[in-house]
Short mmCIF file of C-alpha atoms in Angstrom, two decimals:
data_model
loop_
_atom_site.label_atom_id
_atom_site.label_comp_id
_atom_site.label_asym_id
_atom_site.label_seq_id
_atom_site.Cartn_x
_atom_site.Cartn_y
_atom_site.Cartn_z
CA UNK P 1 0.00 0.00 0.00
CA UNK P 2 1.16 3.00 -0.99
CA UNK P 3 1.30 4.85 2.65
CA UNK P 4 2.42 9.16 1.70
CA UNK P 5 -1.10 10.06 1.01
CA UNK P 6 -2.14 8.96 4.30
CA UNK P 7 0.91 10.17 5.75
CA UNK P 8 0.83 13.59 4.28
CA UNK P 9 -2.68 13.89 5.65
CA UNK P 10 -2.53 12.96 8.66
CA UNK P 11 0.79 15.50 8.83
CA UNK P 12 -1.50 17.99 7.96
CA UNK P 13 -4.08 17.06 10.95
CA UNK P 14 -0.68 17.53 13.23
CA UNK P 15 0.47 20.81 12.34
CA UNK P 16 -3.86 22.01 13.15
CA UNK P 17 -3.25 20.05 16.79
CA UNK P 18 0.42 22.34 17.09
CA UNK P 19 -1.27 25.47 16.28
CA UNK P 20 -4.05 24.77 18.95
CA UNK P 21 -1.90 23.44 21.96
CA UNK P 22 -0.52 27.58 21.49
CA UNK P 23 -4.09 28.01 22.73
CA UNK P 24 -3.45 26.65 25.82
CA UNK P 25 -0.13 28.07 26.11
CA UNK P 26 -1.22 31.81 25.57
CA UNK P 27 -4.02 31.16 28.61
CA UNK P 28 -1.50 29.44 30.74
CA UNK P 29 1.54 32.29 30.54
CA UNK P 30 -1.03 34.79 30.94
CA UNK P 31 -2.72 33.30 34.36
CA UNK P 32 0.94 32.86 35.59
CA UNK P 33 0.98 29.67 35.39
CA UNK P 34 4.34 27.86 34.74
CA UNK P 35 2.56 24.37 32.32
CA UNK P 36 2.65 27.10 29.22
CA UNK P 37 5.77 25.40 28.93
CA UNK P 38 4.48 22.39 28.79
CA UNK P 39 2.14 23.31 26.19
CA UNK P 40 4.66 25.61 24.51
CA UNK P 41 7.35 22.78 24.15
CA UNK P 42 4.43 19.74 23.09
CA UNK P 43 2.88 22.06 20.16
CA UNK P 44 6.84 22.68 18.90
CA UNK P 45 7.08 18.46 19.47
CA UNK P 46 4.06 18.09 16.75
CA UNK P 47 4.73 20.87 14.94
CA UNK P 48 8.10 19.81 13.88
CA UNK P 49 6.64 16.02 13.40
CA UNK P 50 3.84 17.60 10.94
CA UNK P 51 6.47 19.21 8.94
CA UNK P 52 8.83 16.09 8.70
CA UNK P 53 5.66 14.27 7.74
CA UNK P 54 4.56 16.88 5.29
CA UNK P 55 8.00 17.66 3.41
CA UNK P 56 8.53 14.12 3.07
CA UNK P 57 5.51 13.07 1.43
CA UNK P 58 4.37 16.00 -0.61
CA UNK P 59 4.93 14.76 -3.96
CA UNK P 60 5.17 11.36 -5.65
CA UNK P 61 1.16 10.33 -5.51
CA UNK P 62 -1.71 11.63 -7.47
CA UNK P 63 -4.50 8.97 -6.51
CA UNK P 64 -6.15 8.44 -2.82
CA UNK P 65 -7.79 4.78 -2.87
CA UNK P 66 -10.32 3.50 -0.78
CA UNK P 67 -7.78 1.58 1.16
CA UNK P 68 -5.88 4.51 1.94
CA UNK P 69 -8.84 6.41 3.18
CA UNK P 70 -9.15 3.26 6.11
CA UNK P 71 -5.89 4.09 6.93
CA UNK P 72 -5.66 7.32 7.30
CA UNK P 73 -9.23 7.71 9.51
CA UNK P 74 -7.31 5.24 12.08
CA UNK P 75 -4.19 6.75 12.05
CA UNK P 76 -5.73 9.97 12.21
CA UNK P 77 -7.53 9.62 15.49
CA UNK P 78 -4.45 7.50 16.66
CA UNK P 79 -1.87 10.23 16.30
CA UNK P 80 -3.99 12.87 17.58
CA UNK P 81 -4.47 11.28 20.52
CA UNK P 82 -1.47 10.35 21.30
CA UNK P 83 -0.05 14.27 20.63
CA UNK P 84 -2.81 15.40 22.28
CA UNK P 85 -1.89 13.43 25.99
CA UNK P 86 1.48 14.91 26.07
CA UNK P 87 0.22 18.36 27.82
CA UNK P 88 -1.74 15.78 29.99
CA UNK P 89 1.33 13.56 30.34
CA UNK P 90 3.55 16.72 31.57
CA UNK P 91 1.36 18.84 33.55
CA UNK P 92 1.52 20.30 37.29
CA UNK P 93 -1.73 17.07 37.10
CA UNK P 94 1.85 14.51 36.68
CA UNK P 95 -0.67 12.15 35.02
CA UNK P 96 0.86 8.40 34.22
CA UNK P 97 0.94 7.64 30.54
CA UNK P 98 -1.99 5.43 30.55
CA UNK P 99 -4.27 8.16 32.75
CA UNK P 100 -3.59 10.52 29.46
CA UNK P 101 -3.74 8.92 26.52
CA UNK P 102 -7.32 7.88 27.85
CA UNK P 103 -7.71 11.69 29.11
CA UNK P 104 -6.89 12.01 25.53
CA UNK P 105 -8.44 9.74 23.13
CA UNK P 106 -11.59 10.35 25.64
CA UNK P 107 -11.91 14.34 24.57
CA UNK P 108 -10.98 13.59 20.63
CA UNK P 109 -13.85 10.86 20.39
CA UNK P 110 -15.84 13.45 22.93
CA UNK P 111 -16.65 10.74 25.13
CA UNK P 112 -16.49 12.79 28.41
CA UNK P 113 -15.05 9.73 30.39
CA UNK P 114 -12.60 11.79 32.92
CA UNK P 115 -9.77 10.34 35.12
CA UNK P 116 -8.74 13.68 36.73
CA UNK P 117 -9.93 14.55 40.16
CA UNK P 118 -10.24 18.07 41.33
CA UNK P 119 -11.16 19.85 38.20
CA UNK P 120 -11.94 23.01 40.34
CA UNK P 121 -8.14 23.30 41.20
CA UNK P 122 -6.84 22.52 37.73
CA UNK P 123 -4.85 24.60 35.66
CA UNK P 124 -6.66 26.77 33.10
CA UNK P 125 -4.54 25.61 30.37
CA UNK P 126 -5.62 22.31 30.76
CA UNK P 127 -9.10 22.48 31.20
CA UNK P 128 -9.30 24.63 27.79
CA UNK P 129 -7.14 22.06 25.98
CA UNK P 130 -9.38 19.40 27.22
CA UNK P 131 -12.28 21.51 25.55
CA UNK P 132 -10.39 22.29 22.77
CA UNK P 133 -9.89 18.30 21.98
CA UNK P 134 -13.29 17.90 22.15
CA UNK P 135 -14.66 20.94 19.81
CA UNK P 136 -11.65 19.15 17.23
CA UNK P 137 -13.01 16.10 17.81
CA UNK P 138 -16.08 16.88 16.62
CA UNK P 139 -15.77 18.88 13.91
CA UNK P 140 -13.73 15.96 12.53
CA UNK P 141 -16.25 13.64 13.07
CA UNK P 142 -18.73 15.83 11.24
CA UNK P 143 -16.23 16.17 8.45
CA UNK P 144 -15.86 12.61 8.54
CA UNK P 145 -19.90 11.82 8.24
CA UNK P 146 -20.13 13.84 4.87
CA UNK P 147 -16.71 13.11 3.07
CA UNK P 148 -15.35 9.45 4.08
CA UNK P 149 -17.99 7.14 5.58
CA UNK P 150 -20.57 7.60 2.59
CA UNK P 151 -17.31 6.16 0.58
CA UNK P 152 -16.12 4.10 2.77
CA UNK P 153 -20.25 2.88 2.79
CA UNK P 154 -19.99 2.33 6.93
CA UNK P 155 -22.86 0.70 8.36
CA UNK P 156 -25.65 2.49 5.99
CA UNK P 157 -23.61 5.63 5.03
CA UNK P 158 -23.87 5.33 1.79
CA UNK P 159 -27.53 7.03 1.90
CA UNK P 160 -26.09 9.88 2.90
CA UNK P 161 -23.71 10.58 -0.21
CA UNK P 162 -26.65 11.17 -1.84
CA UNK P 163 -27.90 13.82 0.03
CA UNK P 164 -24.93 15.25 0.45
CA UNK P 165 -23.69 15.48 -2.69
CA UNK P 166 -25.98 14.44 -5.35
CA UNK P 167 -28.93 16.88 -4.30
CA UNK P 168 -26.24 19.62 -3.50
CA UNK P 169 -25.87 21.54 -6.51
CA UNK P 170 -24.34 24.46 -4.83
CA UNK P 171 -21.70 23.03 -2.54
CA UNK P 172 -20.67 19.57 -4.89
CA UNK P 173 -17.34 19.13 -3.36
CA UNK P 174 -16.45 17.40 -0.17
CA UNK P 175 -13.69 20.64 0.51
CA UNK P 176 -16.37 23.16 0.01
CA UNK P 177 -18.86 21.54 2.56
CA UNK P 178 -16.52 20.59 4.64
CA UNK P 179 -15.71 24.44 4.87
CA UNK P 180 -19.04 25.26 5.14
CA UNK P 181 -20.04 23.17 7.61
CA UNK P 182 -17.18 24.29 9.38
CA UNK P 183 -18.07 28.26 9.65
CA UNK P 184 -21.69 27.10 10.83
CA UNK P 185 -20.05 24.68 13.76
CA UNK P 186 -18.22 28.19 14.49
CA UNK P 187 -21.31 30.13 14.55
CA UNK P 188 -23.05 28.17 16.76
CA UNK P 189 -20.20 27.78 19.08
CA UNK P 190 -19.95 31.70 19.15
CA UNK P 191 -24.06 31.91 20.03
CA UNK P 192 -23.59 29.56 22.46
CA UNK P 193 -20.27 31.14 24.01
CA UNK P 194 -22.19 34.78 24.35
CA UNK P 195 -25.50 33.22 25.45
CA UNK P 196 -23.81 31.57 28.66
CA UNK P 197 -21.27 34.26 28.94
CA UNK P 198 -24.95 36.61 29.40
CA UNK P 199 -26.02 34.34 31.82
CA UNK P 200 -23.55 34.68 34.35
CA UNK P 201 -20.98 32.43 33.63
CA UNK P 202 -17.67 33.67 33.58
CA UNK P 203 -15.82 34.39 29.74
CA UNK P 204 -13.65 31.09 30.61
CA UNK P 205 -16.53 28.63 31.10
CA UNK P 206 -18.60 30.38 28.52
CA UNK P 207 -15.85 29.52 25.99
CA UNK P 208 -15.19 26.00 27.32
CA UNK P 209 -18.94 25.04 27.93
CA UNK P 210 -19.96 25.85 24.68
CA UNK P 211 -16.68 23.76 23.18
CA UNK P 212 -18.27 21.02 24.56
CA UNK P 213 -21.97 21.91 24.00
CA UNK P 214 -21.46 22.03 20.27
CA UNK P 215 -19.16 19.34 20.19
CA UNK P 216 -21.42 16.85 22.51
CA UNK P 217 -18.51 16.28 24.18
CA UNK P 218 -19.36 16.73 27.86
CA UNK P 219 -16.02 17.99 29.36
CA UNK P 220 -16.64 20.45 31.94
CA UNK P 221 -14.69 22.72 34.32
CA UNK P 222 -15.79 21.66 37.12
CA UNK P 223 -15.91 18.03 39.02
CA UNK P 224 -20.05 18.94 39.69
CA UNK P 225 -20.03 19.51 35.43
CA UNK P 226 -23.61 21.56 34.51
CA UNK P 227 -24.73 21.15 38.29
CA UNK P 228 -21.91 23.51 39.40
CA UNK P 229 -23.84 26.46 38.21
CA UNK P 230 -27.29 25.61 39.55
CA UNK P 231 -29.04 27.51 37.32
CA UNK P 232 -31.85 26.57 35.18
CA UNK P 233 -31.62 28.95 32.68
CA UNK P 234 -28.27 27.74 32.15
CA UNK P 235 -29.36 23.65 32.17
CA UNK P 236 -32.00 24.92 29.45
CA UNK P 237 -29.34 26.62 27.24
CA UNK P 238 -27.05 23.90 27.32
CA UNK P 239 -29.74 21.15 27.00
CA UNK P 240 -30.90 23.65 23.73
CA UNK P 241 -27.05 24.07 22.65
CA UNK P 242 -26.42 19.73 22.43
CA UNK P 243 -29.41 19.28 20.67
CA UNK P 244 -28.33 21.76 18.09
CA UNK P 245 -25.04 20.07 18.00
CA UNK P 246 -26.98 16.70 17.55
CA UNK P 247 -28.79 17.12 14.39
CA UNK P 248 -27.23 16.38 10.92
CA UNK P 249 -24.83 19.70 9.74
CA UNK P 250 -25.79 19.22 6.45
CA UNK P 251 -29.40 20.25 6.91
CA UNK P 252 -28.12 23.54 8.76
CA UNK P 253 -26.51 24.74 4.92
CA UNK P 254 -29.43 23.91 3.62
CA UNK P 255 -31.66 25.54 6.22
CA UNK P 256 -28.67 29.02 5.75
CA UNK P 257 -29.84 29.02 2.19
CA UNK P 258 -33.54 29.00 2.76
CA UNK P 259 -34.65 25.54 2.77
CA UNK P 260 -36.25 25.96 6.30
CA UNK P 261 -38.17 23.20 6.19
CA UNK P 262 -35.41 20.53 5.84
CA UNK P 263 -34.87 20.45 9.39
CA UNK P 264 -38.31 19.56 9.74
CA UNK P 265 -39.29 17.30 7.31
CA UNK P 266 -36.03 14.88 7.79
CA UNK P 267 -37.04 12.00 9.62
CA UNK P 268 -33.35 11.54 11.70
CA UNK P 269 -34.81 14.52 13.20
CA UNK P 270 -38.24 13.69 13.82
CA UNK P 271 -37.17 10.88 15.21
CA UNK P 272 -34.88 12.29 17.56
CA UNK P 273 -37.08 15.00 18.90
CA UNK P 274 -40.21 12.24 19.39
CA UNK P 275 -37.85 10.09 21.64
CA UNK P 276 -36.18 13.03 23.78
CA UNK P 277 -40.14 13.80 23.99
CA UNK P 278 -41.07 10.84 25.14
CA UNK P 279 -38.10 9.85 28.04
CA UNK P 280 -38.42 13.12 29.19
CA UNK P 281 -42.04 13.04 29.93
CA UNK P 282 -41.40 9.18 30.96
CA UNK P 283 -38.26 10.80 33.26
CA UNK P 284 -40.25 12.89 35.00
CA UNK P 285 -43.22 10.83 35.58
CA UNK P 286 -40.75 8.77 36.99
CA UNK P 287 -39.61 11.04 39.28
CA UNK P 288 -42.77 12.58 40.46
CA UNK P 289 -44.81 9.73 40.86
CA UNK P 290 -41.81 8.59 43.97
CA UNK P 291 -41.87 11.94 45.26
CA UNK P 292 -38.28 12.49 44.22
CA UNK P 293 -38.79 16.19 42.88
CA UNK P 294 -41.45 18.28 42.33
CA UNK P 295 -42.97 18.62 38.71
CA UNK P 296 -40.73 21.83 37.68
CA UNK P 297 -37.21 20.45 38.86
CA UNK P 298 -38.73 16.70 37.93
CA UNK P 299 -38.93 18.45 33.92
CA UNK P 300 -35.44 20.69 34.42
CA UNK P 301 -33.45 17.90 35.66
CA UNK P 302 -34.75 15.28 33.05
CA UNK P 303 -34.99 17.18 30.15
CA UNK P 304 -31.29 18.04 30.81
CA UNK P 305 -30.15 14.90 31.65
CA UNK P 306 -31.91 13.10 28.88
CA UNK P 307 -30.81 15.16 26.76
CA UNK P 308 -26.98 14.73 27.85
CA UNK P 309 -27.25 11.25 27.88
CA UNK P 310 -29.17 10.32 24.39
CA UNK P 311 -26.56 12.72 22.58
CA UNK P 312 -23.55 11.48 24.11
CA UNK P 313 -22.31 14.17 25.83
CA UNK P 314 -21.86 13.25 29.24
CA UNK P 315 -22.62 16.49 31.20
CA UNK P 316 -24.62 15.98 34.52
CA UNK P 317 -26.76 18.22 36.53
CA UNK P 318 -27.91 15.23 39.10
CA UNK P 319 -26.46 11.79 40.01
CA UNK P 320 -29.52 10.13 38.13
CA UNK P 321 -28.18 6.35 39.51
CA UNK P 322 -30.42 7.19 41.96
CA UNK P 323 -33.23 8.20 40.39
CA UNK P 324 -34.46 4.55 40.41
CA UNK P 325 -34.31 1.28 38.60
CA UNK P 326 -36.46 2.61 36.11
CA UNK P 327 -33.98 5.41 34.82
CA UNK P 328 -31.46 3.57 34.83
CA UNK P 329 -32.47 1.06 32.78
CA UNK P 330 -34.23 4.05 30.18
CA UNK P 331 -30.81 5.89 30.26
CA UNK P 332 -28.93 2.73 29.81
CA UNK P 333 -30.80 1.80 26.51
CA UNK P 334 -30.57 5.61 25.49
CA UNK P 335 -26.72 5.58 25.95
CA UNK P 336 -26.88 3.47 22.49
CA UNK P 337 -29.55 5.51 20.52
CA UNK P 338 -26.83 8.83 19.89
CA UNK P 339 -28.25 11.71 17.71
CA UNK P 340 -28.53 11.69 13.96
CA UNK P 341 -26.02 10.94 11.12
CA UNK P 342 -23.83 14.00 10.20
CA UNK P 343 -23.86 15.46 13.67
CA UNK P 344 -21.29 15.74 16.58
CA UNK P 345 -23.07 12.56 18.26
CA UNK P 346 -21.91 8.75 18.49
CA UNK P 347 -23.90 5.65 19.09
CA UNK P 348 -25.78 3.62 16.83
CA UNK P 349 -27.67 6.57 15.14
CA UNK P 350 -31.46 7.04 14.84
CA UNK P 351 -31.56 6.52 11.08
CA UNK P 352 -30.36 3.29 11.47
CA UNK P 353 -32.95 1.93 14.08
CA UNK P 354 -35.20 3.84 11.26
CA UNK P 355 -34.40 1.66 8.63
CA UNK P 356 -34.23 -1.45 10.76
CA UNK P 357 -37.69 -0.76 11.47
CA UNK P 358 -38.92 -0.36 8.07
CA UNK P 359 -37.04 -3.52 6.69
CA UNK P 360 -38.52 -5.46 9.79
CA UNK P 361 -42.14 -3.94 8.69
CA UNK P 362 -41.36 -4.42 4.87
CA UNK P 363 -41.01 -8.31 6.08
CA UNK P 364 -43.86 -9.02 8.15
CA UNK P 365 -45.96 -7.17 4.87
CA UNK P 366 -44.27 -10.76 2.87
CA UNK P 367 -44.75 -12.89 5.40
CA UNK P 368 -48.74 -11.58 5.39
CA UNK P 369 -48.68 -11.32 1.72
CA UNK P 370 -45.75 -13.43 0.37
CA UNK P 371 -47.25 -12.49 -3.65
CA UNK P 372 -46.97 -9.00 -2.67
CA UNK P 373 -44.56 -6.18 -3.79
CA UNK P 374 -42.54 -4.36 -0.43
CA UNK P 375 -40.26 -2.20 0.02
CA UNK P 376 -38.56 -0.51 2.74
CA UNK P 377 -38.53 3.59 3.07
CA UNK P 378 -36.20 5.57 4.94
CA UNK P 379 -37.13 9.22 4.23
CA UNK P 380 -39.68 8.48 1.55
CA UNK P 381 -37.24 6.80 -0.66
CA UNK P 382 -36.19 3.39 -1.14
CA UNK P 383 -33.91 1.81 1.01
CA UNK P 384 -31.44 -0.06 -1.62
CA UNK P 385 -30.66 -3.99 0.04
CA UNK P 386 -26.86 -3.28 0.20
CA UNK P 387 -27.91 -0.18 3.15
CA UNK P 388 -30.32 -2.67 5.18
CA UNK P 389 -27.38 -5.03 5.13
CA UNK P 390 -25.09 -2.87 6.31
CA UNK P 391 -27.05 -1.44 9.12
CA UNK P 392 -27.97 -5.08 10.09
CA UNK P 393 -24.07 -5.98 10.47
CA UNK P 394 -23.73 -3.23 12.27
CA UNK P 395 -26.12 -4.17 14.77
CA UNK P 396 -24.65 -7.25 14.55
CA UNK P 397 -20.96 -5.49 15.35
CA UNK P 398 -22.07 -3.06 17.93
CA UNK P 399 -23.81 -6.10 20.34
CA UNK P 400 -20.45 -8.30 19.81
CA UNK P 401 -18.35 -5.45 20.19
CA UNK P 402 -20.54 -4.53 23.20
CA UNK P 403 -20.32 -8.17 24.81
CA UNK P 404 -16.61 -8.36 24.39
CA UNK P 405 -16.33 -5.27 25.65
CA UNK P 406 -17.79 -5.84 28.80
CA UNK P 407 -16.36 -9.44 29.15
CA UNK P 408 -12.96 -8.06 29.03
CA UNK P 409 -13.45 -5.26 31.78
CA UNK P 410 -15.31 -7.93 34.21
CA UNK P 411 -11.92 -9.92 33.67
CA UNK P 412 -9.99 -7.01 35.03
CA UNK P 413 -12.70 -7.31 38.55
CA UNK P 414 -14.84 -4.75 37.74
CA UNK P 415 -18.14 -5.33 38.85
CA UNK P 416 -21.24 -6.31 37.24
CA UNK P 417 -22.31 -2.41 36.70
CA UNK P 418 -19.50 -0.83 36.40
CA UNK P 419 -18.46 -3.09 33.35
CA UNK P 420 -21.78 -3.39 31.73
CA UNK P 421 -22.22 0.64 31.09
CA UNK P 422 -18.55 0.96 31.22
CA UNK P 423 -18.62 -1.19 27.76
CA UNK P 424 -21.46 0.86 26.74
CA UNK P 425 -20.46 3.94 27.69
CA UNK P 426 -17.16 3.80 25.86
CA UNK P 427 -18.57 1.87 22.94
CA UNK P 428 -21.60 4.97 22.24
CA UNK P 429 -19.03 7.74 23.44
CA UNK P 430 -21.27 9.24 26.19
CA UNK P 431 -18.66 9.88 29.14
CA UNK P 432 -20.36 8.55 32.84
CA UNK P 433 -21.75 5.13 33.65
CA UNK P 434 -23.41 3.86 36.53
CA UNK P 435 -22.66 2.79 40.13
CA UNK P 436 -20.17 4.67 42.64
CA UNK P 437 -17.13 4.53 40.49
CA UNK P 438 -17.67 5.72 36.85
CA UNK P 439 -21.49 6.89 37.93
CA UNK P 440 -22.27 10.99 37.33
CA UNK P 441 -20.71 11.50 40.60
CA UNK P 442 -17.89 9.55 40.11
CA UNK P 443 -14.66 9.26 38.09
CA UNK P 444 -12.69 6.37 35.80
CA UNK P 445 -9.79 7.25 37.82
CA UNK P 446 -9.73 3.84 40.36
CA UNK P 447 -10.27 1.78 37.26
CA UNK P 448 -7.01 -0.58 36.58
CA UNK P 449 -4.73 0.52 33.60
CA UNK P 450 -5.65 -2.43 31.22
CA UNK P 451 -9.20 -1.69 31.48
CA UNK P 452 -8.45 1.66 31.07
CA UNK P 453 -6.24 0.83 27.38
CA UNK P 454 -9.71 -1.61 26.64
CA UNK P 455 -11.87 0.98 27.14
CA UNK P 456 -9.59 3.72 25.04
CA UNK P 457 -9.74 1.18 22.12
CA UNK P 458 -13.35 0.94 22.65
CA UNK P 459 -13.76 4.73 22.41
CA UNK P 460 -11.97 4.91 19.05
CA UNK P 461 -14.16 1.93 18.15
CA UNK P 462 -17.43 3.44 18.57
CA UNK P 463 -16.35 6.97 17.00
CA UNK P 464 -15.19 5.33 13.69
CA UNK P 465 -18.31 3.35 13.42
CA UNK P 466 -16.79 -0.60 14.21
CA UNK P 467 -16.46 -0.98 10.56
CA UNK P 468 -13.56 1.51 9.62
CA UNK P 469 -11.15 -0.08 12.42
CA UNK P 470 -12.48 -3.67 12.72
CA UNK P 471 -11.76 -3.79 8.47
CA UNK P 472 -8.11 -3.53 9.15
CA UNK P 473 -7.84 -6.53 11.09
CA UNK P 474 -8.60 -8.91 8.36
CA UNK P 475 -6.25 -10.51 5.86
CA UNK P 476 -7.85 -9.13 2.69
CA UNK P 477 -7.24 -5.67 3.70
CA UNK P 478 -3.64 -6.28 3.73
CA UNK P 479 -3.63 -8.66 0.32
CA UNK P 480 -5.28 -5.67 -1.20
#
């Protein structure tokens, strides 16, 4: 395989990661605090790795195979994460290796998954670079949704080329949306900064809150996330802010240019908004009914909570494990739903359960009517056989994936909980689990190294949808 295409890309990924680790540095030296150095000295480290990488493989290819576009998505994510732990590595925090690359790979596949204590005492550079690996991380991913998984046809992607492309006569390169869809992830991050910056939030957790908020990411500032504030005008912003960062990009240039009524009429987001609906209201009912809160904190705290858990990001404004056995059962099963294709947000995806529930309805109609013509719709249109294969493997993936998953944490004596929705939430990128340790209260911090490496694989894992990593472990890829 011919590797300096996927080199000089993924050079050119390092030398955006230098330039932002100055971020960090600049905040640092001006707060007095000595890890700018730290910063300063890791941003010259990629920088002059990016340019090796760069110089060295600038010329000599013309062509960028599918095989090559694998490769470079894993070693992407890879080397960025790796880069990215060396501030963590070197800090005043004197974080072992293994504490953060998972620090790391945690805020690139904005997973939210934390193993530093005492956030309220950390240095400002840090907790802006962790926010800053996070709004990366999923602009990337976004990126990644419109130009290389429709190729790549991951798990039902291909649909998606279509719209993206095909019925995009404007915009019909993957550069030009890419850029696009880049200056309106910038927008909203802007509204969002001023909004909570207007609310009474200082400039510095505006900024990094609304990182995250976009980016469904879920790193906060403090060890009490969201809950720190106790406001509710805040928990509705933010809860407003990771919706907004759930929903597909692609219908926000079409919605800039006057389509309004794309937003609307796409069924990811119908979806979406009829399930937050729905375990909301259930949520609070919930709560209510056993005299936990009253009916206006029963609707702030689940409608935040629901929210942050369905799209991944993590944030917490309540330790819901002890809401009952009812929520966590709900949030458990919403952990694996995510937000819509295209968007910020991991997990399965709600198209995907969409068209698995119109190919299961399209075969009960045969089984009825075995002379009669069916066929599946996902957005009134057709869905081809080769995308309801694809999303069944990846069912098929994600609950084997899952299973092993959790299997190989209970080897390392974790404990029934802790394993189960540590597997899950690693797998569907959503940051806490349940029980004392790696609960909303709680951090990943006690958990032993190798099942801290397991779930770090299963991060990257569930961000490159199973398919683009679990490809390169067979034979064939490597025959060609």
């Amino acid at each position: 395989m011919e590797l300096r295409p996927v080199v000089f890309v993924a050079g050119i990924l390092m030398s955006i990661l230098s330039v932002a680790m100055m971020i960090p540095a600049v905040v640092d030296a001006a707060a007095g605090h000595s890890d700018w150095q730290v910063f300063a000295a890791s941003s010259a480290i990629a920088l002059f790795l990016s340019v090796c990488m760069v110089l060295t493989t600038r010329s000599g290819w013309l062509t960028f195979t599918l095989r090559q576009a694998f490769m470079m998505t894993n070693l992407s994510w890879l080397m960025i994460a790796t880069v990215g732990a060396l501030p963590f590595a070197f800090s005043e925090l004197e974080l072992s290796f293994t504490d953060a690359f998972f620090e790391s790979m945690s805020g690139v596949t904005t997973t939210g998954s934390t193993v530093i204590v005492g956030l309220d005492n950390a240095p400002p550079g840090i907790l802006l670079w962790r926010a800053i690996l996070q709004w990366l991380g999923g602009i990337g991913i976004i990126v990644m949704a419109v130009a290389i998984l429709p190729i790549l046809q991951v798990g039902g992607m291909q649909m998606f080329r279509v719209e993206a492309f095909d019925t995009d006569k404007v915009l019909p390169k993957a550069a030009q949306i890419a850029a696009e869809i880049s200056i309106v992830y910038v927008s909203l991050t802007v509204f969002a900064a001023i909004l909570l910056w207007s609310l009474g939030l200082s400039g510095f957790d505006a900024i990094a809150h609304a990182m995250t908020s976009i980016a469904t990411g879920g790193f906060s500032t403090y060890d009490a996330s969201v809950g720190q504030f106790d406001s509710s005008a805040v928990d509705w912003s933010i809860s407003l802010f990771m919706i907004l960062g759930s929903l597909p990009f692609v219908l926000y240039l079409r919605a800039v240019r006057g389509n309004f009524r794309s937003l609307i009429n796409d069924s990811q987001v119908r979806g979406l908004i009829a399930l937050v609906v729905l375990a909301i209201l259930a949520t609070a009912a919930w709560v209510v009914s056993h005299e936990i809160m009253d009916i206006p904190a029963a609707l702030r705290y689940s409608t935040f909570n629901v929210i942050s858990i369905i799209t991944g990001t993590g944030y917490s404004t309540a330790d819901f494990g002890q809401w009952g056995g009812f929520v966590v059962i709900l949030f458990f099963m919403l952990m694996c739903v995510g937000g819509c294709a295209g968007s910020t947000t991991c997990g399965i995806k709600i198209f995907r359960f969409q068209v698995l529930y119109a190919t299961a309805k399209t075969q009960l109609h045969r089984l009825m009517q075995p002379h009669g013509i069916f066929f599946p719709y996902y957005n009134r249109k057709p869905i081809s056989e080769g995308v309801s294969e694809s999303v069944m493997g990846f069912f098929f993936l994600f609950a084997v994936s899952f299973a092993l998953l959790a299997i190989g944490l209970g080897m390392f004596g974790l404990d029934y909980i802790t394993a189960l929705s540590g597997a899950a939430t690693a797998l569907a990128n959503v940051g806490p689990g349940f029980g004392e340790t790696i609960g909303p209260s709680g951090t990943f911090a006690p958990l032993p190294d190798g099942a801290k490496w397991l779930m770090s694989a299963g991060m990257l894992l569930g961000r490159l949808e199973l398919f683009t990593v679990l490809v390169l472990l067979t034979p064939a890829f490597w025959r060609g």
